[in-house]
Amino acid sequence: GLARWFPALEVLDVSGTGLSELGEELLALPRLHTLLAKNNRLGPPGSLPKGLGRAPLGRSLRVLNLSGNRFAEVPPALLALRGLRSLSLGGNRLHGIPPDIQELRSLEFLYLGGNFITSIPPELANLPSLSYLVLCDNKIQSIPPQLAQLHSLRSLSLHNNLLTYLPREILNLVHLEELSLRGNPLVVRFVRDLTYNPPSLQELAGRTIKTRNVPYTPSDLPENLVRYLSLASNCPNPKCGGVYFDSCVRQIKFVDFCGKYRIPLMHYLCSPECSSPCSSASQSSTSQSESDSEDEASVAARRMQKVLLG
Amino acid sequence: FRYTRNLVDCGNGKFNLMILCWGEGHGSSIHDHTDSHCFMKILQGNLKETLFEWPEKKGNGEMTKKSERVLRENQCAYINDSIGLHRVENISHTESAVSLHLYSPPFDSCNTFDQRTGHKHKVKMTFYSQFGERTPCVSTRDRAPH
């Protein structure tokens, strides 16, 4: 039908026409690269034509705008569009983002603002070309640190969500030019960690054995303790040689953008005293190492300051 | 990736007339107007204007919202520093917006404010285009709010 009459069709705008489904007649359009279907009644299963991924349309489509519809989930049929560069599902009823979003290998622009999204799957970070990510006006409580792997990301919109802090890794996004954070309940004053449970005697003994390299063999200890000792994790603080087992601290550290903005970043440390080498034996001065890690943070912070939109 | 400021006319130095183009979700910082008159008219779409009180000296608390309204197509608004500060945003996730702005006298820098603390920061304002010609940014520092 449609493909026979309009074989050269490249752009189709059916926005605001009250459509409740996009029909199979679109599938054979071999040149259609931009499909705009904003402000319609799409959303229930069957809104998108079956076999989209295998059809000529599935290969040609580069830009798809489904904003202002009634999608409660990202339609699985969409995820087969391997050539898609730009996707908008703004102003729908999405409660989440499927991990299979990573299938959209060519995606550069993703607009998901104005939904009810509560969390972001780390798989979103597997989109190698993503440069523009809009997640504003949702219900997002935290950002997975994996998002720092989005090396091409130039613009990140997070305003009007439920974020209280950001992962420290966000400072690794060196190509980021824009970041919006307003309208989040970002923690304003320094928060002494509230979630630290003091380590057990077993953990303290384990830490000492590991940090002092106390030698042992499997025949020296019960099997469960040998296994326990093998589970030691290194403290993420690069200046700390400490280890921890179960008891690690989530600490909110503020990165001060030269007195302009203070952004709370979440750090994981092996103990509340850890902002400097924290081996229990030494009482090394904390100020030196603290200022070293402050320097790293403030260099990154100065870079981020240029990027932060008020 | 964010709203653009496009200079249309300089009025022999007495005013700046510009067109701002706002994509879906784009918004400005809270900012002042450097003692100038500012008129705004909506040419397309809708823009939400939120008015704020000036923060106390050495502000150290959340800024106070005075009022907010949504300006529709062809509606006009006016502000100057004695009225207060404002933030302008396109809150639509489906439509872009276009506004016409008249500033007299012209100014090329203003202060932006952190809503959570009232701290202010001076920024230089840049144009995406002037008289129809694209004028690339000199630097990415100190982005323009409005």
Coordinates of C-alpha atoms in Angstrom, one line a residue:
Chain A
G1 CA 0.0 0.0 0.0
L2 CA 1.9 3.0 1.4
A3 CA 5.3 1.9 0.2
R4 CA 4.0 1.4 -3.4
W5 CA 2.5 5.0 -3.5
F6 CA 5.4 6.7 -1.7
P7 CA 8.5 4.7 -2.2
A8 CA 10.8 7.7 -1.7
L9 CA 9.2 8.9 1.5
E10 CA 11.9 9.9 4.0
V11 CA 10.1 11.9 6.7
L12 CA 6.6 11.2 8.0
D13 CA 5.0 13.3 10.7
V14 CA 1.7 11.9 12.0
S15 CA 1.9 13.8 15.3
G16 CA -1.4 15.0 16.9
T17 CA -3.6 12.8 14.8
G18 CA -5.1 10.7 17.5
L19 CA -3.5 7.4 16.2
S20 CA -3.8 4.4 18.5
E21 CA -1.5 2.3 16.4
L22 CA 1.1 2.6 13.8
G23 CA 0.1 0.0 11.2
E24 CA 2.0 -2.6 9.1
E25 CA 1.6 -0.4 6.1
L26 CA 4.6 1.6 7.3
L27 CA 6.9 -1.5 7.4
A28 CA 7.7 -1.5 3.7
L29 CA 8.8 2.1 3.4
P30 CA 12.4 1.6 2.5
R31 CA 13.7 5.2 2.7
L32 CA 11.8 6.4 5.8
H33 CA 14.5 7.7 8.2
T34 CA 12.4 10.1 10.4
L35 CA 9.1 9.1 11.9
L36 CA 7.3 11.7 14.2
A37 CA 4.3 10.4 16.0
K38 CA 4.1 12.7 19.0
N39 CA 0.9 13.4 21.0
N40 CA -1.2 10.4 19.9
R41 CA -2.8 7.5 21.7
L42 CA 0.0 5.0 21.2
G43 CA 1.0 2.8 24.1
P44 CA -1.0 -0.4 24.6
P45 CA 0.5 -3.6 23.2
G46 CA 0.2 -3.6 19.4
S47 CA 0.8 0.1 19.0
L48 CA 3.8 -0.6 17.0
P49 CA 3.7 -3.0 14.0
K50 CA 5.0 -6.5 14.4
G51 CA 8.2 -7.5 12.7
L52 CA 9.6 -3.9 12.9
G53 CA 13.1 -5.1 13.4
R54 CA 13.1 -7.3 10.2
A55 CA 11.3 -4.9 7.9
P56 CA 12.8 -2.3 5.5
L57 CA 11.6 0.4 7.9
G58 CA 13.5 -1.2 10.7
R59 CA 16.8 -0.7 8.8
S60 CA 16.1 2.7 7.5
L61 CA 14.8 4.4 10.6
R62 CA 17.2 6.9 12.2
V63 CA 14.9 9.3 14.2
L64 CA 11.8 8.2 16.1
N65 CA 9.7 10.5 18.2
L66 CA 7.0 8.9 20.3
S67 CA 6.7 11.7 22.9
G68 CA 3.4 12.6 24.4
N69 CA 1.8 9.2 24.1
R70 CA 0.7 6.6 26.6
F71 CA 3.6 4.1 26.7
A72 CA 3.9 2.4 30.1
E73 CA 7.0 0.5 29.0
V74 CA 9.5 0.9 26.2
P75 CA 7.9 -1.3 23.5
P76 CA 10.2 -4.4 22.9
A77 CA 9.7 -4.1 19.2
L78 CA 11.6 -0.8 19.3
L79 CA 14.7 -2.4 20.6
A80 CA 15.3 -4.1 17.3
L81 CA 16.0 -0.8 15.6
R82 CA 19.8 -1.2 15.4
G83 CA 20.2 1.9 13.1
L84 CA 18.2 4.2 15.3
R85 CA 20.2 7.4 16.2
S86 CA 17.5 9.4 18.0
L87 CA 14.7 8.2 20.2
S88 CA 12.2 10.3 22.2
L89 CA 9.7 8.8 24.6
G90 CA 9.3 12.1 26.6
G91 CA 6.0 12.7 28.4
N92 CA 4.8 9.1 28.5
R93 CA 4.1 6.8 31.4
L94 CA 7.3 4.8 31.7
H95 CA 8.2 3.4 35.1
G96 CA 11.6 2.0 34.1
I97 CA 14.1 1.5 31.3
P98 CA 14.7 -2.0 30.0
P99 CA 18.3 -3.3 30.2
D100 CA 17.9 -4.3 26.6
I101 CA 18.0 -0.6 25.7
Q102 CA 21.6 -1.5 25.1
E103 CA 20.5 -3.2 21.8
L104 CA 20.1 0.3 20.2
R105 CA 23.8 0.3 19.3
S106 CA 23.6 3.4 17.1
L107 CA 21.7 5.6 19.6
E108 CA 23.1 9.1 20.0
F109 CA 20.2 11.0 21.4
L110 CA 17.8 9.6 24.1
Y111 CA 15.0 11.7 25.5
L112 CA 13.1 10.1 28.4
G113 CA 12.1 13.3 30.4
G114 CA 8.7 13.6 31.9
N115 CA 8.0 10.0 32.9
F116 CA 7.8 8.0 36.2
I117 CA 11.2 6.4 35.9
T118 CA 12.6 5.4 39.3
S119 CA 16.0 3.9 38.4
I120 CA 18.5 3.6 35.6
P121 CA 19.8 0.2 34.5
P122 CA 23.6 0.1 34.3
E123 CA 23.2 -1.4 30.8
L124 CA 22.3 2.1 29.6
A125 CA 26.1 2.7 29.8
N126 CA 26.7 0.2 27.1
L127 CA 25.4 2.5 24.4
P128 CA 28.8 3.5 22.7
S129 CA 27.6 6.6 20.8
L130 CA 25.2 8.2 23.3
S131 CA 25.9 11.9 23.5
Y132 CA 22.7 13.4 24.7
L133 CA 20.7 11.9 27.6
V134 CA 17.6 13.5 29.0
L135 CA 16.2 12.0 32.2
C136 CA 14.7 15.2 33.8
D137 CA 11.3 15.2 35.5
N138 CA 11.3 11.6 36.6
K139 CA 11.5 9.9 40.0
I140 CA 15.1 8.8 39.9
Q141 CA 16.7 8.2 43.3
S142 CA 20.2 7.3 42.2
I143 CA 22.6 7.1 39.2
P144 CA 24.5 3.9 38.7
P145 CA 28.3 4.6 38.7
Q146 CA 28.5 2.7 35.4
L147 CA 27.1 5.7 33.6
A148 CA 30.6 7.2 33.9
Q149 CA 31.4 4.7 31.1
L150 CA 29.4 6.8 28.6
H151 CA 32.6 8.4 27.2
S152 CA 30.7 10.2 24.4
L153 CA 28.2 11.8 26.7
R154 CA 28.1 15.5 26.1
S155 CA 24.8 16.5 27.7
L156 CA 23.1 15.0 30.8
S157 CA 19.8 16.3 32.0
L158 CA 18.9 15.1 35.5
H159 CA 16.8 18.1 36.9
N160 CA 13.7 17.5 38.9
N161 CA 14.3 14.0 40.2
L162 CA 14.8 12.5 43.6
L163 CA 18.6 12.5 43.8
T164 CA 20.3 13.1 47.1
Y165 CA 23.8 12.5 45.8
L166 CA 25.8 11.5 42.8
P167 CA 28.3 8.7 42.3
R168 CA 31.9 10.1 42.5
E169 CA 32.5 8.5 39.1
I170 CA 30.4 11.2 37.4
L171 CA 33.6 13.3 37.5
N172 CA 35.1 10.9 35.0
L173 CA 32.8 12.1 32.2
V174 CA 35.5 14.2 30.5
H175 CA 33.5 15.1 27.5
L176 CA 30.5 16.3 29.4
E177 CA 29.6 19.8 28.5
E178 CA 26.2 20.2 30.2
L179 CA 24.8 18.8 33.4
S180 CA 21.5 19.9 35.0
L181 CA 20.8 19.0 38.6
R182 CA 18.4 21.5 39.9
G183 CA 15.2 20.4 41.6
N184 CA 16.8 17.4 43.3
P185 CA 16.9 17.1 47.1
L186 CA 20.7 17.1 47.0
V187 CA 22.1 16.9 50.5
V188 CA 23.4 20.4 51.3
R189 CA 25.3 20.0 54.5
F190 CA 28.0 17.5 55.2
V191 CA 26.4 14.2 56.4
R192 CA 28.5 12.1 58.7
D193 CA 27.8 8.6 57.4
L194 CA 24.8 7.1 59.1
T195 CA 25.2 3.7 57.6
Y196 CA 28.4 2.5 59.2
N197 CA 28.1 -0.6 61.3
P198 CA 31.3 -1.0 63.3
P199 CA 33.2 -4.1 62.1
S200 CA 32.9 -7.3 64.0
L201 CA 35.9 -8.8 65.9
Q202 CA 36.2 -11.3 63.1
E203 CA 36.4 -8.5 60.5
L204 CA 39.0 -6.7 62.6
A205 CA 41.1 -9.8 62.9
G206 CA 40.7 -10.4 59.2
R207 CA 41.8 -6.9 58.3
T208 CA 44.9 -7.2 60.5
I209 CA 45.9 -10.5 58.9
K210 CA 45.6 -9.0 55.4
T211 CA 47.2 -5.7 56.0
R212 CA 50.1 -7.0 58.0
N213 CA 50.5 -10.0 55.7
V214 CA 50.3 -12.5 58.5
P215 CA 51.2 -15.8 56.9
Y216 CA 48.8 -18.7 57.1
T217 CA 48.1 -21.9 55.2
P218 CA 44.8 -23.7 54.8
S219 CA 45.8 -26.2 57.4
D220 CA 46.2 -23.5 60.0
L221 CA 42.6 -22.4 60.0
P222 CA 39.1 -23.9 59.7
E223 CA 37.8 -23.9 56.1
N224 CA 35.2 -21.2 56.7
L225 CA 37.8 -18.8 57.9
V226 CA 40.1 -19.5 55.0
R227 CA 37.2 -18.7 52.7
Y228 CA 36.4 -15.6 54.6
L229 CA 40.0 -14.3 54.3
S230 CA 39.9 -14.8 50.5
L231 CA 36.9 -12.4 50.3
A232 CA 38.8 -9.3 51.3
S233 CA 38.2 -6.2 49.2
N234 CA 40.6 -3.4 48.8
C235 CA 39.5 0.0 50.0
P236 CA 38.5 2.1 47.0
N237 CA 40.4 5.1 48.4
P238 CA 43.5 5.0 46.2
K239 CA 45.6 6.4 49.0
C240 CA 44.6 3.7 51.5
G241 CA 46.1 0.3 51.6
G242 CA 43.3 -1.0 53.8
V243 CA 40.9 -3.8 53.1
Y244 CA 37.4 -4.5 54.3
F245 CA 35.1 -7.5 54.3
D246 CA 31.6 -6.6 55.1
S247 CA 31.8 -3.4 56.8
C248 CA 32.3 -0.5 54.4
V249 CA 31.3 3.0 54.8
R250 CA 29.2 5.0 52.4
Q251 CA 30.3 8.5 52.9
I252 CA 29.0 11.6 51.3
K253 CA 31.8 14.0 50.3
F254 CA 31.1 17.4 49.0
V255 CA 32.9 18.6 45.9
D256 CA 32.9 22.4 46.2
F257 CA 32.8 24.0 42.8
C258 CA 34.8 27.0 43.8
G259 CA 32.2 28.3 46.3
K260 CA 29.5 28.2 43.6
Y261 CA 27.9 24.8 43.9
R262 CA 28.4 22.0 46.3
I263 CA 27.6 18.7 44.9
P264 CA 27.4 15.7 47.1
L265 CA 29.3 12.7 45.8
M266 CA 29.1 9.2 47.3
H267 CA 32.3 7.6 48.3
Y268 CA 32.9 4.1 49.5
L269 CA 35.6 3.9 52.1
C270 CA 36.8 1.2 54.5
S271 CA 36.2 3.3 57.6
P272 CA 35.0 6.7 58.7
E273 CA 38.6 7.7 59.3
C274 CA 39.6 6.8 55.8
S275 CA 40.4 9.9 53.8
S276 CA 44.0 9.2 54.3
P277 CA 46.0 6.0 54.7
C278 CA 44.0 4.3 57.4
S279 CA 46.2 1.5 58.6
S280 CA 45.5 1.4 62.3
A281 CA 49.1 1.4 63.2
S282 CA 50.2 4.6 61.7
Q283 CA 48.9 8.0 62.8
S284 CA 50.0 9.7 59.6
S285 CA 48.8 13.3 59.3
T286 CA 45.4 13.3 57.6
S287 CA 45.8 16.8 56.2
Q288 CA 48.4 16.0 53.5
S289 CA 46.5 13.1 51.9
E290 CA 43.2 14.7 52.4
S291 CA 44.4 17.7 50.4
D292 CA 45.9 15.4 47.8
S293 CA 42.5 13.7 47.2
E294 CA 40.9 17.1 47.5
D295 CA 43.2 18.3 44.7
E296 CA 42.1 15.5 42.4
A297 CA 38.6 16.2 43.2
S298 CA 38.9 19.9 42.8
V299 CA 40.5 19.6 39.4
A300 CA 37.7 17.5 38.3
A301 CA 35.3 19.8 40.0
R302 CA 36.6 22.8 38.2
R303 CA 36.1 21.0 35.0
M304 CA 32.6 20.1 36.0
Q305 CA 31.8 23.6 37.1
K306 CA 32.0 24.8 33.6
V307 CA 29.5 22.2 32.8
L308 CA 27.0 22.6 35.5
L309 CA 23.8 24.4 34.6
G310 CA 22.1 26.2 37.4
Chain B
F1 CA 21.9 20.9 23.5
R2 CA 20.6 23.8 25.4
Y3 CA 18.5 26.9 24.5
T4 CA 20.1 29.3 22.0
R5 CA 20.3 33.1 22.0
N6 CA 20.1 34.6 18.6
L7 CA 20.7 38.3 18.2
V8 CA 18.4 40.1 15.7
D9 CA 19.0 43.8 16.2
C10 CA 21.2 46.1 18.3
G11 CA 19.2 49.3 17.9
N12 CA 22.3 51.6 17.5
G13 CA 23.4 50.6 21.0
K14 CA 20.3 51.3 22.9
F15 CA 18.9 47.8 23.1
N16 CA 19.4 44.2 22.2
L17 CA 16.6 42.3 20.4
M18 CA 17.0 38.6 20.3
I19 CA 15.2 35.4 19.7
L20 CA 15.6 32.4 22.1
C21 CA 15.0 28.9 21.0
W22 CA 14.2 26.3 23.7
G23 CA 14.2 22.6 23.0
E24 CA 12.1 20.2 25.1
G25 CA 13.0 20.4 28.8
H26 CA 15.4 23.3 28.3
G27 CA 15.6 25.9 31.1
S28 CA 17.7 28.8 32.3
S29 CA 19.4 29.4 35.6
I30 CA 17.9 31.8 38.1
H31 CA 19.4 35.2 37.0
D32 CA 19.2 38.9 37.4
H33 CA 19.1 41.6 34.6
T34 CA 21.9 43.9 35.4
D35 CA 19.7 47.0 36.0
S36 CA 18.1 46.8 32.5
H37 CA 14.5 46.6 31.4
C38 CA 13.6 43.1 30.0
F39 CA 10.6 42.4 27.8
M40 CA 9.8 38.9 26.7
K41 CA 7.1 37.7 24.2
I42 CA 6.3 34.1 23.4
L43 CA 6.3 33.4 19.7
Q44 CA 5.8 29.7 19.8
G45 CA 5.0 27.1 22.5
N46 CA 4.9 27.9 26.2
L47 CA 7.4 29.0 28.8
K48 CA 7.2 28.8 32.6
E49 CA 8.5 31.8 34.5
T50 CA 9.3 31.4 38.2
L51 CA 10.0 34.6 40.1
F52 CA 12.4 34.6 43.1
E53 CA 13.2 37.0 45.9
W54 CA 16.7 38.4 46.0
P55 CA 18.6 36.2 48.5
E56 CA 19.7 37.8 51.8
K57 CA 23.2 39.2 51.8
K58 CA 25.6 36.2 52.3
G59 CA 22.7 34.0 51.4
N60 CA 22.9 30.6 53.0
G61 CA 19.5 29.0 52.5
E62 CA 17.1 27.9 49.9
M63 CA 15.9 30.9 47.8
T64 CA 12.4 32.0 48.2
K65 CA 10.0 31.5 45.3
K66 CA 7.6 34.4 44.8
S67 CA 5.3 33.1 42.1
E68 CA 5.2 31.1 38.9
R69 CA 3.2 31.2 35.7
V70 CA 3.0 29.7 32.3
L71 CA 3.2 32.2 29.5
R72 CA 1.3 31.1 26.3
E73 CA 1.8 32.0 22.7
N74 CA 1.8 35.8 22.1
Q75 CA 1.8 36.6 25.8
C76 CA 4.3 39.2 27.1
A77 CA 6.2 39.5 30.3
Y78 CA 8.4 42.2 31.8
I79 CA 11.1 42.1 34.5
N80 CA 13.8 44.2 36.0
D81 CA 16.0 43.9 39.1
S82 CA 13.6 45.8 41.4
I83 CA 10.9 43.2 40.7
G84 CA 13.2 40.3 41.4
L85 CA 15.0 37.3 39.8
H86 CA 13.5 34.7 37.6
R87 CA 14.0 31.3 35.9
V88 CA 12.5 30.6 32.5
E89 CA 11.9 27.1 31.3
N90 CA 10.3 25.1 28.6
I91 CA 8.6 22.4 30.6
S92 CA 7.1 20.6 27.6
H93 CA 8.5 17.2 26.7
T94 CA 6.9 17.3 23.3
E95 CA 7.1 20.9 22.0
S96 CA 9.9 23.3 21.5
A97 CA 9.4 27.0 22.3
V98 CA 10.5 30.3 20.8
S99 CA 10.6 33.7 22.6
L100 CA 11.5 37.3 21.6
H101 CA 13.5 39.3 24.1
L102 CA 14.1 43.0 24.3
Y103 CA 16.8 44.3 26.7
S104 CA 17.4 48.0 27.3
P105 CA 20.1 49.1 27.8
P106 CA 21.9 46.1 26.4
F107 CA 24.0 44.0 28.8
D108 CA 26.4 41.1 28.2
S109 CA 26.9 39.8 31.7
C110 CA 24.6 39.0 34.6
N111 CA 24.5 36.9 37.8
T112 CA 23.2 33.4 38.1
F113 CA 22.0 32.1 41.4
D114 CA 22.1 28.6 43.1
Q115 CA 18.5 28.0 44.2
R116 CA 19.7 25.9 47.1
T117 CA 22.0 28.4 48.7
G118 CA 21.4 31.8 47.1
H119 CA 25.1 32.0 46.1
K120 CA 25.6 34.1 43.0
H121 CA 28.1 33.9 40.2
K122 CA 28.8 36.3 37.4
V123 CA 28.5 35.0 33.9
K124 CA 29.2 36.4 30.4
M125 CA 26.3 36.0 28.0
T126 CA 27.0 34.7 24.5
F127 CA 25.1 34.4 21.3
Y128 CA 24.5 31.3 19.3
S129 CA 24.0 33.5 16.2
Q130 CA 24.0 37.2 15.3
F131 CA 21.9 38.7 12.5
G132 CA 21.4 35.2 11.0
E133 CA 25.1 34.2 11.2
R134 CA 26.3 31.4 13.5
T135 CA 28.8 32.8 16.0
P136 CA 30.6 30.0 17.7
C137 CA 31.2 30.3 21.4
V138 CA 34.6 31.7 22.4
S139 CA 34.8 29.4 25.4
T140 CA 32.5 27.0 27.2
R141 CA 33.1 28.8 30.5
D142 CA 30.4 30.8 32.1
R143 CA 27.5 29.7 30.1
A144 CA 24.7 32.3 29.4
P145 CA 21.5 31.8 31.2
H146 CA 19.3 34.2 29.2

